Coordinates of N, CA, C and O in Angstrom, one line a residue:
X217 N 0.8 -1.2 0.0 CA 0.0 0.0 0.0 C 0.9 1.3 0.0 O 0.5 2.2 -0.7
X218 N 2.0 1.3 0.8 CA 3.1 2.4 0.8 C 3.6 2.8 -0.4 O 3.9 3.9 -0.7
X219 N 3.8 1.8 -1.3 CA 4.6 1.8 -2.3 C 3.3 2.5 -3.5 O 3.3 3.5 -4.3
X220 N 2.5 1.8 -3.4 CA 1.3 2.7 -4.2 C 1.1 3.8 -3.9 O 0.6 4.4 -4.9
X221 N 1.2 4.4 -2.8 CA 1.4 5.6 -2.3 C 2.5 6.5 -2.8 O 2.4 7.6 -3.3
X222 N 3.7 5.9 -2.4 CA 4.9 6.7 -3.2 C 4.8 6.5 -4.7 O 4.9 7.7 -4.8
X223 N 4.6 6.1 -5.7 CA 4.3 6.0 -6.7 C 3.0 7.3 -7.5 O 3.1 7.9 -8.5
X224 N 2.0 7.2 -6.6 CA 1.4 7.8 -6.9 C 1.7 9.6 -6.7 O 1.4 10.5 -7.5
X225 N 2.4 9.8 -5.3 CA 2.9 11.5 -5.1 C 4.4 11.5 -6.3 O 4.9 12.7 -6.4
X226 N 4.8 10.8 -6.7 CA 5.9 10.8 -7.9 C 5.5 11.2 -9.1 O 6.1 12.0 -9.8
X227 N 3.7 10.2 -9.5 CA 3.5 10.5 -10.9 C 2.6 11.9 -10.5 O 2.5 12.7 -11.5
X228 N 1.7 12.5 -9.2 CA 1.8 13.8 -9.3 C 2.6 14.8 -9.6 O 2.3 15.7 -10.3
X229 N 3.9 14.5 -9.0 CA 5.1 15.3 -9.2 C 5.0 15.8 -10.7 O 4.7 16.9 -11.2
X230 N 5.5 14.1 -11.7 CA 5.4 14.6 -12.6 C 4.6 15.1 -13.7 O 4.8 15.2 -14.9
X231 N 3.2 15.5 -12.9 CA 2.0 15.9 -13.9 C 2.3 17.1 -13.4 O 2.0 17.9 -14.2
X232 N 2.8 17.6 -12.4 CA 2.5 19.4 -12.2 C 3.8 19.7 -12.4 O 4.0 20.9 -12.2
X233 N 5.2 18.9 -12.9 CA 6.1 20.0 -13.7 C 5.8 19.8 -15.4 O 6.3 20.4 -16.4
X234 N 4.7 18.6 -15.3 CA 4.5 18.7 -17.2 C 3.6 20.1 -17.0 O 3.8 21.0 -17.8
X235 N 2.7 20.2 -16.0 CA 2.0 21.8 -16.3 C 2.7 22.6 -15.8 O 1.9 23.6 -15.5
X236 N 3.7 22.8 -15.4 CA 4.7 24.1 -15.5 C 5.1 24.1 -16.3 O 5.0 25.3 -16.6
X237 N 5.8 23.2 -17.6 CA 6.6 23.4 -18.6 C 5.7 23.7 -19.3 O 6.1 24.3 -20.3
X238 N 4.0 23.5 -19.4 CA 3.1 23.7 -20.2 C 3.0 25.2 -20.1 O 2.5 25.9 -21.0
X239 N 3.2 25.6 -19.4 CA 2.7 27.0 -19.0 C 3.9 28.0 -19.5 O 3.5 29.1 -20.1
X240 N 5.6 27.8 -19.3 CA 6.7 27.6 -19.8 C 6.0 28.3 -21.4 O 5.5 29.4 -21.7
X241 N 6.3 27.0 -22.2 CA 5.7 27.3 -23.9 C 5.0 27.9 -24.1 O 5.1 28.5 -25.2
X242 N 3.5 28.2 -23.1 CA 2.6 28.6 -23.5 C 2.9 30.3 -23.8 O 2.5 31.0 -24.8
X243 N 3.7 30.8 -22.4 CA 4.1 32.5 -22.4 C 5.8 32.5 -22.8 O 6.4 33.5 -22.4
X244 N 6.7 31.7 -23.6 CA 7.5 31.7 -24.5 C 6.5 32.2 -26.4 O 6.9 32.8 -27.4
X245 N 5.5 31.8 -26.2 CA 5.0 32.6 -27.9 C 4.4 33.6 -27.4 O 3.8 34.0 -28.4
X246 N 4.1 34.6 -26.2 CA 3.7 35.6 -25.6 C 4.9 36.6 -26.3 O 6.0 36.3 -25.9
X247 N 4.7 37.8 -27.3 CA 5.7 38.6 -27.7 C 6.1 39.9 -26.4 O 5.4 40.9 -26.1
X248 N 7.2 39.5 -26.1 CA 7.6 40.5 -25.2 C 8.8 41.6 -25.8 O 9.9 41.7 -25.3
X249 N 8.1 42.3 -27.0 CA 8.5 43.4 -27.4 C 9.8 43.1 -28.4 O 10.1 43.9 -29.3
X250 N 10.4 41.8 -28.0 CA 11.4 41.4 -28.7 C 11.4 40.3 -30.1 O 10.6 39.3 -29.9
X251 N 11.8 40.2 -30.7 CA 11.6 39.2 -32.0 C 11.9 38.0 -32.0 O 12.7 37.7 -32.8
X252 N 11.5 37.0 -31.3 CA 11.3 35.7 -30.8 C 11.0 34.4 -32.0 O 9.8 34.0 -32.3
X253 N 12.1 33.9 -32.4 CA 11.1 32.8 -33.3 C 10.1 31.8 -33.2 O 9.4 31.2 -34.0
X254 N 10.0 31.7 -32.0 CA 8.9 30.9 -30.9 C 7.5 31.6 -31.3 O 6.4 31.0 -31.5
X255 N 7.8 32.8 -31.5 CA 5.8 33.1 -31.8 C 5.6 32.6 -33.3 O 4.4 32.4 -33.5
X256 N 6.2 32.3 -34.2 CA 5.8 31.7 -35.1 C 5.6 29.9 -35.1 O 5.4 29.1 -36.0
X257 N 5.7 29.8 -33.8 CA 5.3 28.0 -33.5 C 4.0 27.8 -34.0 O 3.8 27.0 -34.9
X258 N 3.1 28.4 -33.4 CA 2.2 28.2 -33.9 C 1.4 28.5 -35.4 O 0.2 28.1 -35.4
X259 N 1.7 28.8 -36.1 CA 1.8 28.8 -37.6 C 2.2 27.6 -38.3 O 3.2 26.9 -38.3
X260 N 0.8 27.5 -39.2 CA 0.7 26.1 -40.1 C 1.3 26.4 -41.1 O 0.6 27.4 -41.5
X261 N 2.0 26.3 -42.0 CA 1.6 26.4 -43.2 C 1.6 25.0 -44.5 O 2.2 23.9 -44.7
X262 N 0.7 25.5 -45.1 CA 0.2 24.4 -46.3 C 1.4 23.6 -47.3 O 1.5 23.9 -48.5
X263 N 2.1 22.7 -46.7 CA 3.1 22.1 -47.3 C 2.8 21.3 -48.2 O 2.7 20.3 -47.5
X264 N 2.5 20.8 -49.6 CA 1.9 20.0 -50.5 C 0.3 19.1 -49.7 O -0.2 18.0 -50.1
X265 N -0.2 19.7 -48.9 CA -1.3 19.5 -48.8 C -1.7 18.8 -47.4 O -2.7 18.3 -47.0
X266 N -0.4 19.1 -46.5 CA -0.1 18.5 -45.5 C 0.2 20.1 -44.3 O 1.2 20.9 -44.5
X267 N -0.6 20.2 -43.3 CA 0.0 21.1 -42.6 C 1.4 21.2 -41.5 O 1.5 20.5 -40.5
X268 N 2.2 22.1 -41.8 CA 3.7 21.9 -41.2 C 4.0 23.2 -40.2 O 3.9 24.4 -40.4
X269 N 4.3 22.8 -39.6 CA 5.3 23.8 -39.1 C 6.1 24.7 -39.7 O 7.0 24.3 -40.5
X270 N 6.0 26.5 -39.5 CA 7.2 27.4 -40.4 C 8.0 26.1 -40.6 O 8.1 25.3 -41.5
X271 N 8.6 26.2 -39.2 CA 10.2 25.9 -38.5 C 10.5 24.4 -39.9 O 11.6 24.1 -40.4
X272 N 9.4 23.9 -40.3 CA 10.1 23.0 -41.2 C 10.2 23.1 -42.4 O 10.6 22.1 -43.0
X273 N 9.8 24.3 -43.2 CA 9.8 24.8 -44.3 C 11.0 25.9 -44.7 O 11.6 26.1 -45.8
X274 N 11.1 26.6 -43.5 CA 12.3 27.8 -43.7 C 12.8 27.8 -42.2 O 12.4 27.4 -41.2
X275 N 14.0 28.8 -42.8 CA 15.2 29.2 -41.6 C 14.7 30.3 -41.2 O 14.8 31.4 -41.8
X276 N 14.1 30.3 -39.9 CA 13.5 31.2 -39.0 C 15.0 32.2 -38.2 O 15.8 31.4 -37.7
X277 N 15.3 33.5 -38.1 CA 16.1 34.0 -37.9 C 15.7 35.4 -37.0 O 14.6 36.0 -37.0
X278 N 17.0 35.7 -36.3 CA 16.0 37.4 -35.4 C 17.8 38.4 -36.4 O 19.0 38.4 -36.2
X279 N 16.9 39.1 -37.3 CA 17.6 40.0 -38.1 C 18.2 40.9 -36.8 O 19.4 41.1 -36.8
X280 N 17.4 41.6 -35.5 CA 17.8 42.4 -35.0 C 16.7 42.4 -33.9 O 15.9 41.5 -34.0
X281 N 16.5 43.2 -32.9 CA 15.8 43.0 -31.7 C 13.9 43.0 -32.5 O 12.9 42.4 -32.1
X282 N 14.0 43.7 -33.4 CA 12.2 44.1 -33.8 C 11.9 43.5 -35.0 O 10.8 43.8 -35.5
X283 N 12.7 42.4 -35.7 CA 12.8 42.0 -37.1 C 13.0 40.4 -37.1 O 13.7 39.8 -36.2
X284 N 12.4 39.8 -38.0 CA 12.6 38.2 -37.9 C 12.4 38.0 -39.2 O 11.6 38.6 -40.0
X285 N 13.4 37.1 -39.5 CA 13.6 36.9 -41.1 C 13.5 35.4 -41.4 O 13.9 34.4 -40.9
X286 N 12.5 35.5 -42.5 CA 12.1 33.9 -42.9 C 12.6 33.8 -44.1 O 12.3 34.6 -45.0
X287 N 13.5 32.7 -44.3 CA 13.7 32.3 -45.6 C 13.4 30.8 -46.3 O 14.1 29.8 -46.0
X288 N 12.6 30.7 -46.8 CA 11.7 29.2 -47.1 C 12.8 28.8 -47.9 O 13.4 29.7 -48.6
X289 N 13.1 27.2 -48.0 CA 13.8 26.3 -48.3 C 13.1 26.4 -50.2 O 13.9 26.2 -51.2
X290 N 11.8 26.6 -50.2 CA 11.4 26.6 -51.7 C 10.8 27.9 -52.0 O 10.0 28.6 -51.3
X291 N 11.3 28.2 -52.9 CA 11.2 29.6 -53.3 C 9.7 29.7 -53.6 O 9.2 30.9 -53.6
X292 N 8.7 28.4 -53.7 CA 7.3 28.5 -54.0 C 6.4 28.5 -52.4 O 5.1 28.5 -52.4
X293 N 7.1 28.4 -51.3 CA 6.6 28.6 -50.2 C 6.8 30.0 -49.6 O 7.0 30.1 -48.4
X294 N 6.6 31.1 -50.2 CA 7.1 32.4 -49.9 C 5.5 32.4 -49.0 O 5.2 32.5 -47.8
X295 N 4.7 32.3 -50.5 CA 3.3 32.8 -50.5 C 2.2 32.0 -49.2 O 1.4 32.5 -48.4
X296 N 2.6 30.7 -49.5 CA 1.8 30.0 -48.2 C 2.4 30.4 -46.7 O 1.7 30.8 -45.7
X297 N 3.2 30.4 -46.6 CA 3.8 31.6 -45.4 C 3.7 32.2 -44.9 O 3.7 32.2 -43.7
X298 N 3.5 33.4 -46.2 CA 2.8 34.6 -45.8 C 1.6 34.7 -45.1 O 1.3 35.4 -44.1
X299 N 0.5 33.7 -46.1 CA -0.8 33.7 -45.5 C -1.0 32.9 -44.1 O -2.0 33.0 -43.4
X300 N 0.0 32.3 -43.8 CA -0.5 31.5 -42.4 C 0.3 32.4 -41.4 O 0.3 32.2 -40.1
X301 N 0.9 33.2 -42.0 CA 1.6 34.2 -40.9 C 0.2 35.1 -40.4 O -0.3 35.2 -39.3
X302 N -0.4 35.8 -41.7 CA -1.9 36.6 -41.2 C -2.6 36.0 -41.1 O -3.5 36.6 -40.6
X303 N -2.8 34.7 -41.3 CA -4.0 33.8 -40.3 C -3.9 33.3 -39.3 O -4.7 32.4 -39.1
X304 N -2.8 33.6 -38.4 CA -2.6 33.5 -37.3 C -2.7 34.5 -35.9 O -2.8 34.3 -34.7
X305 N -2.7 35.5 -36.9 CA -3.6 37.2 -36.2 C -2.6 37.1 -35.2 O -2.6 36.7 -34.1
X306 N -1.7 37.7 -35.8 CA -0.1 37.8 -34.3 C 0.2 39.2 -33.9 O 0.9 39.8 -33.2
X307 N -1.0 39.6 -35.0 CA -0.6 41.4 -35.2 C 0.6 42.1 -36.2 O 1.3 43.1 -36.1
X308 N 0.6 41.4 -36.9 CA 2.3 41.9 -37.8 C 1.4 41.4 -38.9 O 0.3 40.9 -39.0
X309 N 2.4 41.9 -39.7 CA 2.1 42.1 -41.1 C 3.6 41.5 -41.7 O 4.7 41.8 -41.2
X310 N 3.6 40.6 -42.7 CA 4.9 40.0 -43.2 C 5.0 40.6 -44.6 O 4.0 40.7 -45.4
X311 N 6.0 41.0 -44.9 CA 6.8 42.2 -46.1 C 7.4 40.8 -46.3 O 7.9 40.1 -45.5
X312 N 7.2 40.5 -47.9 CA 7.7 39.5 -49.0 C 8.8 40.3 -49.8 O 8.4 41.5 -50.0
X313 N 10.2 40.0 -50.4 CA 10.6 40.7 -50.9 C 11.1 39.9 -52.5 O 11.7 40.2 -53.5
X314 N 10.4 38.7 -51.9 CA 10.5 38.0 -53.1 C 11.6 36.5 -52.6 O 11.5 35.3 -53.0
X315 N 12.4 37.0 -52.1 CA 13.4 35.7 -51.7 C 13.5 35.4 -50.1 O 13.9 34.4 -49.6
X316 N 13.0 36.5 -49.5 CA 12.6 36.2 -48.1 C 11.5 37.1 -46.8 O 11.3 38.3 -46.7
X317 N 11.2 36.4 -46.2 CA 10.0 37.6 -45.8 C 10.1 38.0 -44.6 O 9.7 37.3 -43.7
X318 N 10.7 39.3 -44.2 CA 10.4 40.1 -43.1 C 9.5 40.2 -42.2 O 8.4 40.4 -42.7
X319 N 9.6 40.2 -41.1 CA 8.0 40.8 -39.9 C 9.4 41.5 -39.2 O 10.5 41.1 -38.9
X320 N 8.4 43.1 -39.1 CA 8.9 43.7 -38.3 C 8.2 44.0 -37.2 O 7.0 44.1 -37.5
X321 N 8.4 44.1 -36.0 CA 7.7 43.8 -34.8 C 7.5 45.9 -34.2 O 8.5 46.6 -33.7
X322 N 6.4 46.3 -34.3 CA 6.7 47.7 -34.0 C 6.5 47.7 -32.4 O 5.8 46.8 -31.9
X323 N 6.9 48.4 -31.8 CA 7.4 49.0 -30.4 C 6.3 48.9 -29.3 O 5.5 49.8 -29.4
X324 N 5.9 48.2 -28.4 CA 5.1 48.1 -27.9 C 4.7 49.6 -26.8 O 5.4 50.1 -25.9
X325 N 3.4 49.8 -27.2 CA 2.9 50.8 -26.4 C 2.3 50.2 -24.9 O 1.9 49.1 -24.7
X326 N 2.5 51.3 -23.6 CA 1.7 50.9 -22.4 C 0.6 50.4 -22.3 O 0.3 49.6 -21.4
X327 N -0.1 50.8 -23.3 CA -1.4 50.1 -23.5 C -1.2 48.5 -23.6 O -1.3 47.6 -22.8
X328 N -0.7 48.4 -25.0 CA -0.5 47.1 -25.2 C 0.1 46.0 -24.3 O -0.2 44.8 -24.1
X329 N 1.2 46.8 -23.9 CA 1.8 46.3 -22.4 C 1.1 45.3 -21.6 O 1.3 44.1 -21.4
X330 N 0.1 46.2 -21.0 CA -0.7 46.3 -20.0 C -2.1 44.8 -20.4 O -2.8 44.1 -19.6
X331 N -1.8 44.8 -21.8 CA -3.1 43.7 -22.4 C -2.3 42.6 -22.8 O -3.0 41.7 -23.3
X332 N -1.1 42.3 -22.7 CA -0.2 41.5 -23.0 C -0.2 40.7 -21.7 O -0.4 39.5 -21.6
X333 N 0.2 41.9 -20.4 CA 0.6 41.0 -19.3 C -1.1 40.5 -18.8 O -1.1 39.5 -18.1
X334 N -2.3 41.2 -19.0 CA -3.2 40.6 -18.5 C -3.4 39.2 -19.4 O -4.3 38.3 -19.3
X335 N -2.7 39.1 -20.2 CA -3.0 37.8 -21.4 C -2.0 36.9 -20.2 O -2.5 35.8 -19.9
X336 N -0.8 37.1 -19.6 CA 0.1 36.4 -19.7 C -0.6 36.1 -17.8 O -0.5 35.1 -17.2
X337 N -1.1 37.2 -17.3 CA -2.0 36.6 -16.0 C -2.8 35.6 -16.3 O -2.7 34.8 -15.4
X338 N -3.9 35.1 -17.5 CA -4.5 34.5 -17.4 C -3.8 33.0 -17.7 O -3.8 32.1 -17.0
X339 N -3.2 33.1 -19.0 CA -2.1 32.2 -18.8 C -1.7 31.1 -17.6 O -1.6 29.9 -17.5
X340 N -1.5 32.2 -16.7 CA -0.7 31.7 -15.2 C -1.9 31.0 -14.2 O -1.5 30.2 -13.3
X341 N -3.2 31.4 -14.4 CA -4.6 31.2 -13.8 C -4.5 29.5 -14.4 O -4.3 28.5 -13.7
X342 N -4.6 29.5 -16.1 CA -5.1 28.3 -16.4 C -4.0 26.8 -15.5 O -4.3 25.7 -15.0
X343 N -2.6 27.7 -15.8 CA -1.4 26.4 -15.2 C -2.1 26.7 -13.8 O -1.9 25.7 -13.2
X344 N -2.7 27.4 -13.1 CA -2.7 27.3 -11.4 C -3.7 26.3 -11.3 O -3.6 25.5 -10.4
X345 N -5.1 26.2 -12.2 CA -6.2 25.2 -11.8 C -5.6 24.3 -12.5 O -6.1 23.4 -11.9
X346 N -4.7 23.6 -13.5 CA -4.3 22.6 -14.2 C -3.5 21.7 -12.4 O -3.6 20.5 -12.1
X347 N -2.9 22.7 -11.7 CA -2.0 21.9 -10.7 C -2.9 21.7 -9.9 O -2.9 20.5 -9.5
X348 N -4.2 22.6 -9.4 CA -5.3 22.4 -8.3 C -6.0 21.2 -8.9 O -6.5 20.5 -8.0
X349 N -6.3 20.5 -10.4 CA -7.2 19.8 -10.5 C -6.2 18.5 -10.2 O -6.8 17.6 -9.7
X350 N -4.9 18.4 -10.5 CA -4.0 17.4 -10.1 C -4.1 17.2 -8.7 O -4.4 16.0 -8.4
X351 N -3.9 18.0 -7.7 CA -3.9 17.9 -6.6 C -5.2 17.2 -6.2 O -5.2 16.3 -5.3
X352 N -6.5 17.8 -6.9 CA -7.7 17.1 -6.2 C -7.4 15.7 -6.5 O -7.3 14.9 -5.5
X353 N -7.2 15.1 -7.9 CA -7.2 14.0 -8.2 C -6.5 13.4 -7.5 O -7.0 12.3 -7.1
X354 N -5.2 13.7 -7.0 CA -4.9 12.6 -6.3 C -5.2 12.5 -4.9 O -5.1 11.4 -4.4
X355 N -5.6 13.6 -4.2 CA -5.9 13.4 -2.8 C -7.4 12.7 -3.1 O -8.0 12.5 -2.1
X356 N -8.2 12.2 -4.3 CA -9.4 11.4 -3.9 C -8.3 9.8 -4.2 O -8.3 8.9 -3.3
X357 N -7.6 9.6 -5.1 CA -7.1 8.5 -5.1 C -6.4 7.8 -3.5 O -6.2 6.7 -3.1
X358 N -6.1 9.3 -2.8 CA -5.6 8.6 -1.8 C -7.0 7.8 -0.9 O -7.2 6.6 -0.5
X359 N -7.5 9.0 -0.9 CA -8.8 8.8 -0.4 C -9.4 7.4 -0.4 O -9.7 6.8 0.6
X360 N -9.6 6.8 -1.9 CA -10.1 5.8 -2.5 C -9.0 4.7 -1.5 O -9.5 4.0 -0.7
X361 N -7.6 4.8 -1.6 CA -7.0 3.8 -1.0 C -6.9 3.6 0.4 O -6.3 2.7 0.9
X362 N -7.6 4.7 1.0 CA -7.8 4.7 2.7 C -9.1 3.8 2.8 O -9.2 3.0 3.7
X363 N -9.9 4.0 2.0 CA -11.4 3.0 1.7 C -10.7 1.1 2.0 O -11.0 0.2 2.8
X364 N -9.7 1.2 1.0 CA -9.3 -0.1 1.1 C -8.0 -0.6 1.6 O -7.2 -1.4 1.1
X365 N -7.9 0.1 2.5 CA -7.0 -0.2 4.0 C -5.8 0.3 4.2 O -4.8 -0.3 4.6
X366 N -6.0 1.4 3.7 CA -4.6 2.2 4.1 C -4.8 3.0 5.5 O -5.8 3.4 5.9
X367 N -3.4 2.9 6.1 CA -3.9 3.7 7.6 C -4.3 5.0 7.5 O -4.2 5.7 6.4
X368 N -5.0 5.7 8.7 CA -5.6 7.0 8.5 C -3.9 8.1 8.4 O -3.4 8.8 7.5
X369 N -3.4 7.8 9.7 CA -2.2 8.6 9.1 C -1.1 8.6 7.9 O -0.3 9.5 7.6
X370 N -1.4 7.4 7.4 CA -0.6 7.6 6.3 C -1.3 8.4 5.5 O -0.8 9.5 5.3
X371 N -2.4 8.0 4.9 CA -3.4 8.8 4.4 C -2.9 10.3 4.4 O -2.5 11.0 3.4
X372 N -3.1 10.7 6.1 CA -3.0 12.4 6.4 C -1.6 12.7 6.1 O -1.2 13.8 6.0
X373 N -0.8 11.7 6.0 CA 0.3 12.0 5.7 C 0.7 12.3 4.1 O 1.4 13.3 3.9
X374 N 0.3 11.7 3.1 CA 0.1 11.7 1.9 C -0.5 12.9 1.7 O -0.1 13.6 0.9
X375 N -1.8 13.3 2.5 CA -2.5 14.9 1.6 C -1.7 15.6 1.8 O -1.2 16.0 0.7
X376 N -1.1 16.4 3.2 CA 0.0 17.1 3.5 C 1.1 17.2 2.3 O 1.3 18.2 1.7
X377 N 1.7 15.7 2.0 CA 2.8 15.9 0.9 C 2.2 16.6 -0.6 O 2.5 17.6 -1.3
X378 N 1.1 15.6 -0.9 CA 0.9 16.4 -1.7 C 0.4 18.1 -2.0 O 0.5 19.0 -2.8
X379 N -0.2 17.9 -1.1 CA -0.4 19.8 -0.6 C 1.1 20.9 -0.4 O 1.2 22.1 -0.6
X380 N 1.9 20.0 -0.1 CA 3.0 20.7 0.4 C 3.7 20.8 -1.2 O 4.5 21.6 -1.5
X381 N 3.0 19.8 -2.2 CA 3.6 19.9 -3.9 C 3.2 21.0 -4.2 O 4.0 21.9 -4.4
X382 N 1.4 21.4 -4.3 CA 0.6 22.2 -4.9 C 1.5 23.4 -4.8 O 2.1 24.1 -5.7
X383 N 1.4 23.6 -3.0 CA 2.0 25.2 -2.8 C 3.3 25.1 -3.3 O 3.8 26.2 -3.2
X384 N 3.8 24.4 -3.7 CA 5.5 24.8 -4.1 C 5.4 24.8 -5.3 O 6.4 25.6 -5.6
X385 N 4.6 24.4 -6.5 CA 4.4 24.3 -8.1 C 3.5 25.8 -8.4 O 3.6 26.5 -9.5
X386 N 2.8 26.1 -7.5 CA 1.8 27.2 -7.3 C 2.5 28.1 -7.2 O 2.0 29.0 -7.7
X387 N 3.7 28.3 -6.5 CA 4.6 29.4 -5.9 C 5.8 29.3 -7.5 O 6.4 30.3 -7.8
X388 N 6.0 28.3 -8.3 CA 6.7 28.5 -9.3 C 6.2 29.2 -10.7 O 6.8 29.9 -11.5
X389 N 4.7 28.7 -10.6 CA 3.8 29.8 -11.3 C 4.1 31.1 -11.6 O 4.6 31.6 -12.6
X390 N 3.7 31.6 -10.0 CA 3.9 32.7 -9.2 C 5.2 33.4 -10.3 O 5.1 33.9 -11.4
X391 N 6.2 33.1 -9.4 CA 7.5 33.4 -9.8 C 7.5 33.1 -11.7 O 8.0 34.1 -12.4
X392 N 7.2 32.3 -12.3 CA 6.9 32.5 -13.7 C 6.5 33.7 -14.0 O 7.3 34.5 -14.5
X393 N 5.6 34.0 -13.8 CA 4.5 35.2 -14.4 C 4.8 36.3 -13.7 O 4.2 37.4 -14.0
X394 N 5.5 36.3 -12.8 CA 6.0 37.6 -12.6 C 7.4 38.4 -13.1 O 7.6 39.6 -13.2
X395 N 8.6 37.0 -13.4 CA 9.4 37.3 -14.7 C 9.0 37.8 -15.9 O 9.5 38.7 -16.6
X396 N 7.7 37.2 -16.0 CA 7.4 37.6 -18.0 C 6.9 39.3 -17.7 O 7.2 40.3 -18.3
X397 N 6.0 39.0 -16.4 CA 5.4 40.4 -16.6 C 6.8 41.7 -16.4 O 6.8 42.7 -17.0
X398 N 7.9 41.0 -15.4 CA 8.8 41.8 -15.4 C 9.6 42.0 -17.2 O 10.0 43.1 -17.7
X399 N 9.7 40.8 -17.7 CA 10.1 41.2 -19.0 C 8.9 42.1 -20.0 O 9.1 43.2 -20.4
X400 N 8.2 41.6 -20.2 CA 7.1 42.9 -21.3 C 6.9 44.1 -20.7 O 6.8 45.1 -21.5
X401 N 6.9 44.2 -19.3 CA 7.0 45.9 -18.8 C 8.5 46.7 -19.1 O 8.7 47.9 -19.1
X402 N 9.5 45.7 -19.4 CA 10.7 46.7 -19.2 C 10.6 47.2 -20.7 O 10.1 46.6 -21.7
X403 N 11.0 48.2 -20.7 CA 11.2 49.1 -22.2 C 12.2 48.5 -23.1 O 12.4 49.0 -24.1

């Protein structure tokens, strides 16, 4: 019964640093004023009829802090590019010059700032209930195995540990989202 116990606060462990790392990628495509090839992750584009990743069609590049330079491996993927760059609504506009295509990233105003980091708060909300619904989950599993004869203290001892996970995954959140907000506020 011990051993099912330890097993089980282990594979919690590693469901609440898969949702930190999830939360990690999620505010790495969050643009924080700088030219990041990461926000083009999410961009499909129409590879012979197959949807791809930029990243496997062209050499994704940061020209300079506000500039990102795509150069497609086929000179006939300029155009599918382009379009899945604006149907991805990232806010930019991609300049074709024929052999490779620019996004210039313009200067982020306070305003925008300000709607960026409330994007990158909610962000941090969804990883906080992704760890709270972990944590329920396993404190009924323990639960379930106090049903069928685990001692009571062990039990109480198990919610504690894993409670003592929440608040420490909860507090790395924390400290996540207060780096990013510290980076998109700095000028």
């Amino acid at each position: 019964m011990l051993e099912d116990l330890n097993k089980l606060i282990e594979q919690t462990t590693e469901l609440m640093k898969k949702a930190l790392s999830h939360l990690d990628s999620e505010l790495s495509k969050i643009r924080a004023g700088r030219a990041n090839p990461l926000m083009l992750d999410s961009c499909m584009v129409d590879y012979y009829g197959n949807p791809t990743p930029i990243s496997q069609v062209a050499n994704i590049s940061v020209a300079d802090a506000r500039t990102l330079t795509i150069q497609p491996w086929e000179k006939n993927m300029l155009g599918p590019i382009e379009r899945s760059i604006m149907a991805a609504n990232l806010g930019v506009t991609p300049q074709n010059d024929g052999i490779i295509i620019k996004i210039y990233l313009p200067p982020l105003t306070e305003e925008r700032r300000r709607e960026i980091v409330k994007r990158v708060s909610g962000e941090g909300e969804f990883g906080k209930v992704a760890i709270r619904n972990i944590r329920r989950d396993a404190v009924e599993s323990v639960k379930k195995m106090k049903k069928d004869g685990l001692s009571e203290d062990a039990s109480k001892d198990a919610e504690t540990n894993i409670q003592d996970l929440t608040n420490k995954y909860i507090v790395l959140v924390d400290k996540t989202l207060e780096a990013k907000e510290k980076e998109i506020m700095s000028v």
